[in-house]
Amino acid sequence: MRHMALFALLLAAQAQAAPAGPHPLRLTGQYTCADDVRFHVRANIDGKTLYLYTPHRIFPLQQRSRNEGFEWANPELTWVGTPAASALHSEHGVVAHDCRKR
């Protein structure tokens, strides 16, 4: 019984520490945005880093905490939204909007 209580406490602590949003592997795939912007996303095996591929560059992104949806970012690019629709932002503004998985 003692081990079960400890296990339940560990699970509860892990659930509180985990960021909200879809599992990183569910975000992998190809995306098409408004204005015909396209990119694809892959994840490393542990799901701690997403790799956003554009035609000219690869952006490694780290997850940020968010109440709803998801936010993955690095110093140059932020990908934010929900699995249904998302957007890419840079320090200069919106790079792509209305991005949807194909």
mmCIF file of C-alpha atoms in Angstrom:
data_model
loop_
_atom_site.group_PDB
_atom_site.id
_atom_site.type_symbol
_atom_site.label_atom_id
_atom_site.label_comp_id
_atom_site.label_asym_id
_atom_site.label_seq_id
_atom_site.Cartn_x
_atom_site.Cartn_y
_atom_site.Cartn_z
ATOM 1 C CA MET A 1 0.000 0.000 0.000
ATOM 2 C CA ARG A 2 2.790 2.389 0.836
ATOM 3 C CA HIS A 3 4.350 1.934 -2.605
ATOM 4 C CA MET A 4 1.020 2.577 -4.325
ATOM 5 C CA ALA A 5 0.585 5.874 -2.464
ATOM 6 C CA LEU A 6 4.101 6.968 -3.399
ATOM 7 C CA PHE A 7 3.490 5.982 -7.023
ATOM 8 C CA ALA A 8 0.242 8.005 -7.073
ATOM 9 C CA LEU A 9 2.056 11.051 -5.674
ATOM 10 C CA LEU A 10 4.786 10.761 -8.303
ATOM 11 C CA LEU A 11 2.215 10.541 -11.097
ATOM 12 C CA ALA A 12 0.374 13.590 -9.766
ATOM 13 C CA ALA A 13 3.602 15.606 -9.564
ATOM 14 C CA GLN A 14 4.568 14.617 -13.098
ATOM 15 C CA ALA A 15 1.143 15.595 -14.442
ATOM 16 C CA GLN A 16 1.432 19.039 -12.853
ATOM 17 C CA ALA A 17 4.935 19.577 -14.252
ATOM 18 C CA ALA A 18 4.041 18.532 -17.798
ATOM 19 C CA PRO A 19 3.221 21.426 -20.164
ATOM 20 C CA ALA A 20 -0.305 21.590 -21.520
ATOM 21 C CA GLY A 21 -1.005 20.911 -25.170
ATOM 22 C CA PRO A 22 -0.810 18.040 -27.609
ATOM 23 C CA HIS A 23 1.969 15.479 -27.411
ATOM 24 C CA PRO A 24 4.908 16.568 -29.623
ATOM 25 C CA LEU A 25 4.675 13.489 -31.846
ATOM 26 C CA ARG A 26 1.083 14.440 -32.764
ATOM 27 C CA LEU A 27 2.419 17.694 -34.252
ATOM 28 C CA THR A 28 4.809 16.015 -36.682
ATOM 29 C CA GLY A 29 3.937 16.142 -40.369
ATOM 30 C CA GLN A 30 3.560 18.550 -43.269
ATOM 31 C CA TYR A 31 1.812 21.913 -42.964
ATOM 32 C CA THR A 32 0.429 24.368 -45.502
ATOM 33 C CA CYS A 33 -0.300 27.962 -44.515
ATOM 34 C CA ALA A 34 -2.052 30.903 -46.132
ATOM 35 C CA ASP A 35 -0.091 32.487 -48.994
ATOM 36 C CA ASP A 36 1.197 28.986 -49.914
ATOM 37 C CA VAL A 37 3.836 28.859 -47.153
ATOM 38 C CA ARG A 38 4.839 25.264 -46.413
ATOM 39 C CA PHE A 39 6.927 23.558 -43.753
ATOM 40 C CA HIS A 40 7.201 20.200 -42.056
ATOM 41 C CA VAL A 41 7.832 19.208 -38.471
ATOM 42 C CA ARG A 42 9.732 16.291 -36.966
ATOM 43 C CA ALA A 43 10.445 15.458 -33.334
ATOM 44 C CA ASN A 44 13.337 13.791 -31.604
ATOM 45 C CA ILE A 45 12.540 10.511 -29.903
ATOM 46 C CA ASP A 46 12.026 11.962 -26.415
ATOM 47 C CA GLY A 47 9.736 14.748 -27.694
ATOM 48 C CA LYS A 48 11.766 17.519 -26.065
ATOM 49 C CA THR A 49 12.766 19.176 -29.340
ATOM 50 C CA LEU A 50 10.770 19.744 -32.507
ATOM 51 C CA TYR A 51 12.525 20.452 -35.783
ATOM 52 C CA LEU A 52 10.660 22.809 -38.117
ATOM 53 C CA TYR A 53 11.932 22.451 -41.692
ATOM 54 C CA THR A 54 11.518 25.270 -44.203
ATOM 55 C CA PRO A 55 12.896 25.107 -47.758
ATOM 56 C CA HIS A 56 16.082 26.925 -46.697
ATOM 57 C CA ARG A 57 16.550 26.220 -43.003
ATOM 58 C CA ILE A 58 15.905 23.932 -40.033
ATOM 59 C CA PHE A 59 14.739 25.465 -36.745
ATOM 60 C CA PRO A 60 15.117 23.425 -33.530
ATOM 61 C CA LEU A 61 12.271 24.473 -31.210
ATOM 62 C CA GLN A 62 11.741 23.978 -27.472
ATOM 63 C CA GLN A 63 8.315 23.788 -25.846
ATOM 64 C CA ARG A 64 7.049 26.704 -23.773
ATOM 65 C CA SER A 65 4.300 26.475 -21.217
ATOM 66 C CA ARG A 66 0.849 27.541 -22.384
ATOM 67 C CA ASN A 67 -2.707 27.231 -21.009
ATOM 68 C CA GLU A 68 -4.283 26.160 -24.313
ATOM 69 C CA GLY A 69 -2.846 24.935 -27.577
ATOM 70 C CA PHE A 70 0.920 24.827 -27.990
ATOM 71 C CA GLU A 71 3.935 27.097 -28.255
ATOM 72 C CA TRP A 72 7.333 25.941 -29.514
ATOM 73 C CA ALA A 73 10.119 28.483 -29.933
ATOM 74 C CA ASN A 74 13.767 29.374 -30.271
ATOM 75 C CA PRO A 75 15.311 32.885 -30.318
ATOM 76 C CA GLU A 76 14.446 33.365 -34.009
ATOM 77 C CA LEU A 77 11.074 31.685 -34.555
ATOM 78 C CA THR A 78 7.932 30.858 -32.574
ATOM 79 C CA TRP A 79 5.284 28.358 -33.661
ATOM 80 C CA VAL A 80 2.032 28.861 -31.776
ATOM 81 C CA GLY A 81 -1.544 27.638 -32.089
ATOM 82 C CA THR A 82 -3.604 24.488 -31.918
ATOM 83 C CA PRO A 83 -3.482 21.298 -33.998
ATOM 84 C CA ALA A 84 -6.343 22.776 -36.090
ATOM 85 C CA ALA A 85 -4.621 26.092 -36.967
ATOM 86 C CA SER A 86 -1.285 27.652 -36.100
ATOM 87 C CA ALA A 87 1.040 30.522 -37.000
ATOM 88 C CA LEU A 88 4.759 31.232 -37.262
ATOM 89 C CA HIS A 89 6.154 34.433 -35.726
ATOM 90 C CA SER A 90 9.584 36.040 -35.797
ATOM 91 C CA GLU A 91 10.858 39.169 -34.079
ATOM 92 C CA HIS A 92 9.665 41.071 -37.174
ATOM 93 C CA GLY A 93 6.062 39.853 -36.969
ATOM 94 C CA VAL A 94 3.931 37.079 -38.448
ATOM 95 C CA VAL A 95 5.825 34.879 -40.912
ATOM 96 C CA ALA A 96 2.891 32.589 -41.772
ATOM 97 C CA HIS A 97 -0.678 32.221 -40.538
ATOM 98 C CA ASP A 98 -3.573 29.812 -40.842
ATOM 99 C CA CYS A 99 -1.177 26.842 -40.952
ATOM 100 C CA ARG A 100 -2.888 23.463 -41.121
ATOM 101 C CA LYS A 101 -1.575 19.931 -41.173
ATOM 102 C CA ARG A 102 -2.003 18.166 -44.510
#
